[in-house]
Amino acid sequence: MSALYNKAQNISTWDADRETSSFFHVFKLLREWANYGHGGIFSRLYGPGYIKFIDRAIQLLTYSAISTAEVATICAFGFDRFERELRYYREACEEGISDGSLHIDERFEIYQRALSNF
């Protein structure tokens, strides 16, 4: 991480006054830079290789952040509360977008085995 922060600080448009406390903050800054500072640079990538690589990397980061937040929720509020919120989420999934609960169901099984006594 320190190497990444050091490289980021060498970018001429880096805002030294910003406080970055995590890896996710760096990606937020990258998104702001790409979307607003340099006119959608990622949208001009050509070829399925680059786009697929970026999609997979973003998916991995997203799932990591979601899992971290879900485990923190279970530890802070208890497994029963998390299970209740999951039930509300499943009920909110509408026809046609019900795949939204597919990944959470897989993670829930893991949480149930590992964290059910919280």
Coordinates of N, CA and C in Angstrom, one line a residue:
M1 N 0.8 -1.2 0.0 CA 0.0 0.0 0.0 C 0.9 1.3 0.0
S2 N 1.9 1.2 0.8 CA 2.8 2.5 0.8 C 3.4 2.8 -0.5
A3 N 3.7 1.7 -1.3 CA 4.2 2.0 -2.6 C 3.2 2.6 -3.5
L4 N 1.9 2.1 -3.4 CA 0.8 2.7 -4.2 C 0.6 4.2 -3.8
Y5 N 0.6 4.5 -2.5 CA 0.4 5.8 -2.1 C 1.5 6.7 -2.6
N6 N 2.8 6.2 -2.5 CA 3.9 7.0 -3.0 C 3.8 7.3 -4.5
K7 N 3.4 6.3 -5.3 CA 3.2 6.5 -6.7 C 2.1 7.5 -7.0
A8 N 1.0 7.4 -6.2 CA -0.1 8.3 -6.4 C 0.3 9.8 -6.1
Q9 N 1.1 10.0 -5.1 CA 1.5 11.3 -4.8 C 2.4 12.0 -5.8
N10 N 3.0 11.2 -6.7 CA 3.9 11.7 -7.8 C 3.0 12.1 -9.0
I11 N 1.8 11.8 -9.0 CA 0.9 12.3 -10.1 C 0.7 13.8 -10.0
S12 N 0.8 14.5 -11.0 CA 0.8 16.0 -11.0 C -0.6 16.5 -10.5
T13 N -1.6 15.8 -10.7 CA -3.0 16.2 -10.3 C -3.4 15.7 -9.0
W14 N -2.5 15.0 -8.3 CA -2.8 14.5 -7.0 C -3.1 15.6 -6.0
D15 N -4.2 15.5 -5.2 CA -4.5 16.5 -4.3 C -3.9 16.1 -2.9
A16 N -2.9 16.8 -2.5 CA -2.1 16.5 -1.3 C -3.0 16.8 -0.1
D17 N -4.0 17.6 -0.2 CA -4.8 17.9 1.0 C -5.8 16.9 1.3
R18 N -6.1 15.9 0.4 CA -7.0 14.9 0.7 C -6.5 13.9 1.7
E19 N -7.4 13.4 2.5 CA -7.0 12.3 3.4 C -7.4 11.0 2.9
T20 N -6.4 10.1 2.6 CA -6.7 8.8 2.1 C -6.3 7.8 3.2
S21 N -7.3 7.1 3.7 CA -7.1 6.2 4.8 C -7.2 4.7 4.4
S22 N -7.6 4.4 3.2 CA -7.7 3.0 2.8 C -7.5 2.8 1.3
F23 N -7.4 1.6 1.0 CA -7.2 1.2 -0.4 C -8.5 1.7 -1.2
F24 N -9.6 1.6 -0.6 CA -10.9 2.0 -1.3 C -10.9 3.5 -1.6
H25 N -10.3 4.3 -0.7 CA -10.2 5.7 -1.0 C -9.4 6.0 -2.2
V26 N -8.3 5.2 -2.4 CA -7.4 5.4 -3.6 C -8.2 5.1 -4.8
F27 N -9.1 4.0 -4.8 CA -9.9 3.7 -6.0 C -11.0 4.8 -6.2
K28 N -11.5 5.3 -5.2 CA -12.5 6.4 -5.4 C -11.8 7.6 -6.1
L29 N -10.6 7.9 -5.6 CA -9.8 9.0 -6.3 C -9.5 8.7 -7.7
L30 N -9.2 7.4 -8.0 CA -8.9 7.0 -9.4 C -10.2 7.2 -10.2
R31 N -11.3 6.8 -9.7 CA -12.6 7.0 -10.4 C -12.8 8.4 -10.7
E32 N -12.7 9.3 -9.7 CA -12.9 10.7 -9.9 C -11.9 11.3 -10.9
W33 N -10.7 10.8 -10.9 CA -9.7 11.3 -11.9 C -10.1 10.9 -13.3
A34 N -10.4 9.6 -13.4 CA -10.8 9.0 -14.7 C -12.0 9.7 -15.3
N35 N -13.0 9.9 -14.4 CA -14.3 10.4 -14.9 C -14.4 11.9 -15.1
Y36 N -13.7 12.6 -14.2 CA -13.9 14.1 -14.2 C -12.6 14.8 -14.7
G37 N -11.5 14.3 -14.3 CA -10.2 14.9 -14.6 C -9.7 14.6 -16.0
H38 N -10.0 13.4 -16.5 CA -9.5 13.0 -17.8 C -10.5 12.4 -18.7
G39 N -11.7 13.0 -18.6 CA -12.8 12.7 -19.6 C -13.1 11.3 -19.9
G40 N -13.3 10.4 -18.9 CA -13.7 9.1 -19.2 C -12.7 8.2 -19.9
I41 N -11.4 8.3 -19.4 CA -10.3 7.6 -20.0 C -10.6 6.1 -20.1
F42 N -11.3 5.5 -19.1 CA -11.5 4.1 -19.1 C -12.5 3.7 -20.2
S43 N -13.4 4.6 -20.5 CA -14.4 4.3 -21.5 C -13.8 4.2 -22.9
R44 N -12.6 4.7 -23.1 CA -12.0 4.7 -24.4 C -11.1 3.5 -24.6
L45 N -11.1 2.5 -23.7 CA -10.2 1.3 -23.8 C -10.9 0.5 -24.9
Y46 N -10.0 -0.1 -25.7 CA -10.5 -1.0 -26.8 C -10.1 -2.4 -26.5
G47 N -10.9 -3.3 -27.0 CA -10.6 -4.8 -26.9 C -11.2 -5.4 -25.7
P48 N -11.6 -6.6 -25.8 CA -12.3 -7.3 -24.6 C -11.3 -7.6 -23.5
G49 N -10.0 -7.7 -23.8 CA -9.0 -8.1 -22.8 C -8.9 -7.1 -21.7
Y50 N -8.8 -5.8 -22.1 CA -8.6 -4.7 -21.1 C -9.9 -4.6 -20.3
I51 N -11.0 -4.6 -21.0 CA -12.3 -4.4 -20.3 C -12.6 -5.5 -19.3
K52 N -12.4 -6.7 -19.8 CA -12.6 -7.9 -18.9 C -11.7 -7.9 -17.7
F53 N -10.4 -7.5 -17.9 CA -9.5 -7.4 -16.8 C -10.0 -6.4 -15.7
I54 N -10.4 -5.2 -16.2 CA -10.8 -4.2 -15.3 C -12.1 -4.6 -14.6
D55 N -13.0 -5.2 -15.4 CA -14.3 -5.7 -14.8 C -14.0 -6.7 -13.7
R56 N -13.1 -7.7 -13.9 CA -12.8 -8.7 -12.9 C -12.2 -8.1 -11.7
A57 N -11.3 -7.1 -11.9 CA -10.6 -6.5 -10.8 C -11.6 -5.7 -9.9
I58 N -12.5 -5.0 -10.6 CA -13.5 -4.2 -9.8 C -14.4 -5.1 -9.1
Q59 N -14.8 -6.2 -9.7 CA -15.7 -7.2 -9.1 C -15.0 -7.7 -7.8
L60 N -13.7 -8.1 -7.9 CA -13.0 -8.6 -6.8 C -13.0 -7.6 -5.6
L61 N -12.7 -6.4 -6.0 CA -12.6 -5.3 -4.9 C -14.0 -5.1 -4.3
T62 N -15.0 -5.1 -5.2 CA -16.4 -4.9 -4.7 C -16.8 -6.0 -3.7
Y63 N -16.6 -7.2 -4.1 CA -17.0 -8.4 -3.3 C -16.2 -8.4 -2.0
S64 N -14.9 -8.0 -2.1 CA -14.1 -7.9 -0.8 C -14.7 -6.8 0.1
A65 N -15.0 -5.7 -0.4 CA -15.6 -4.6 0.4 C -16.9 -5.0 1.0
I66 N -17.8 -5.7 0.2 CA -19.1 -6.1 0.7 C -18.9 -7.1 1.8
S67 N -18.1 -8.1 1.5 CA -17.9 -9.1 2.6 C -17.3 -8.6 3.9
T68 N -16.4 -7.6 3.8 CA -15.9 -7.0 5.0 C -17.0 -6.2 5.7
A69 N -17.9 -5.5 5.0 CA -19.0 -4.8 5.6 C -20.0 -5.8 6.2
E70 N -20.3 -6.9 5.5 CA -21.2 -7.9 6.1 C -20.7 -8.5 7.3
V71 N -19.4 -8.9 7.4 CA -18.9 -9.5 8.6 C -18.9 -8.5 9.7
A72 N -18.5 -7.2 9.4 CA -18.6 -6.2 10.4 C -20.0 -6.0 11.0
T73 N -21.0 -6.1 10.1 CA -22.4 -6.0 10.5 C -22.8 -7.1 11.4
I74 N -22.4 -8.3 11.1 CA -22.7 -9.5 11.9 C -22.0 -9.4 13.3
C75 N -20.8 -9.0 13.3 CA -20.0 -8.8 14.6 C -20.6 -7.7 15.4
A76 N -21.1 -6.6 14.8 CA -21.6 -5.5 15.6 C -23.0 -5.7 16.0
F77 N -23.9 -6.3 15.2 CA -25.3 -6.3 15.5 C -25.8 -7.7 15.7
G78 N -25.0 -8.7 15.5 CA -25.5 -10.1 15.7 C -26.0 -10.8 14.4
F79 N -25.9 -12.1 14.4 CA -26.2 -12.9 13.2 C -27.7 -12.8 12.9
D80 N -28.5 -12.8 14.0 CA -30.0 -12.7 13.8 C -30.4 -11.5 13.0
R81 N -29.8 -10.3 13.4 CA -30.2 -9.1 12.7 C -29.8 -9.1 11.3
F82 N -28.6 -9.6 11.0 CA -28.1 -9.7 9.6 C -29.0 -10.6 8.8
E83 N -29.5 -11.7 9.4 CA -30.4 -12.7 8.7 C -31.7 -12.0 8.4
R84 N -32.2 -11.2 9.4 CA -33.4 -10.4 9.1 C -33.3 -9.4 8.0
E85 N -32.2 -8.7 8.0 CA -31.9 -7.7 6.9 C -31.8 -8.5 5.5
L86 N -31.2 -9.6 5.5 CA -31.1 -10.4 4.3 C -32.5 -10.8 3.8
R87 N -33.3 -11.2 4.7 CA -34.7 -11.6 4.4 C -35.4 -10.4 3.7
Y88 N -35.3 -9.2 4.3 CA -35.9 -8.0 3.7 C -35.3 -7.7 2.3
Y89 N -34.0 -8.0 2.2 CA -33.4 -7.7 0.8 C -33.9 -8.7 -0.2
R90 N -34.1 -10.0 0.2 CA -34.6 -11.0 -0.7 C -36.0 -10.6 -1.2
E91 N -36.8 -10.2 -0.2 CA -38.2 -9.8 -0.5 C -38.2 -8.6 -1.4
A92 N -37.2 -7.7 -1.4 CA -37.2 -6.5 -2.2 C -36.7 -6.8 -3.6
C93 N -36.1 -7.9 -3.8 CA -35.7 -8.3 -5.2 C -36.9 -8.5 -6.0
E94 N -37.0 -7.8 -7.1 CA -38.1 -7.9 -8.0 C -37.9 -9.0 -9.1
E95 N -38.9 -9.4 -9.7 CA -38.9 -10.3 -10.9 C -37.9 -9.7 -11.9
G96 N -37.0 -10.5 -12.4 CA -36.1 -10.0 -13.5 C -34.8 -9.6 -12.9
I97 N -34.7 -9.1 -11.7 CA -33.5 -8.8 -11.1 C -33.2 -9.6 -9.8
S98 N -33.9 -10.7 -9.7 CA -33.7 -11.6 -8.5 C -32.4 -12.2 -8.5
D99 N -31.6 -12.1 -9.5 CA -30.2 -12.7 -9.5 C -29.4 -11.9 -8.5
G100 N -29.9 -10.7 -8.1 CA -29.1 -9.9 -7.1 C -28.9 -10.5 -5.8
S101 N -29.7 -11.5 -5.5 CA -29.5 -12.2 -4.2 C -28.7 -13.5 -4.3
L102 N -28.3 -13.8 -5.5 CA -27.5 -15.1 -5.7 C -26.2 -15.1 -5.0
H103 N -25.4 -14.0 -5.1 CA -24.1 -14.0 -4.4 C -24.2 -13.9 -2.9
I104 N -25.2 -13.1 -2.5 CA -25.4 -13.0 -1.0 C -25.8 -14.3 -0.4
D105 N -26.6 -15.1 -1.1 CA -27.0 -16.4 -0.6 C -25.8 -17.3 -0.4
E106 N -24.8 -17.3 -1.4 CA -23.6 -18.0 -1.3 C -22.8 -17.6 -0.1
R107 N -22.6 -16.3 0.1 CA -21.9 -15.7 1.2 C -22.6 -16.0 2.5
F108 N -23.9 -16.0 2.5 CA -24.7 -16.3 3.7 C -24.4 -17.7 4.3
E109 N -24.3 -18.6 3.4 CA -24.0 -20.0 3.8 C -22.6 -20.1 4.5
I110 N -21.7 -19.3 4.0 CA -20.4 -19.3 4.6 C -20.5 -18.6 6.0
Y111 N -21.2 -17.5 6.1 CA -21.3 -16.8 7.3 C -22.0 -17.6 8.3
Q112 N -23.0 -18.4 7.9 CA -23.8 -19.3 8.8 C -22.9 -20.3 9.4
R113 N -22.0 -20.9 8.6 CA -21.1 -21.9 9.2 C -20.0 -21.2 10.1
A114 N -19.5 -20.1 9.8 CA -18.4 -19.5 10.5 C -18.8 -18.5 11.6
L115 N -20.0 -17.8 11.5 CA -20.3 -16.7 12.4 C -21.6 -16.9 13.1
S116 N -22.3 -18.0 13.0 CA -23.7 -18.1 13.5 C -23.8 -17.9 15.0
N117 N -22.7 -18.0 15.7 CA -22.8 -17.9 17.2 C -22.5 -16.4 17.6
F118 N -22.5 -15.5 16.7 CA -22.3 -14.1 17.1 C -23.7 -13.5 17.5

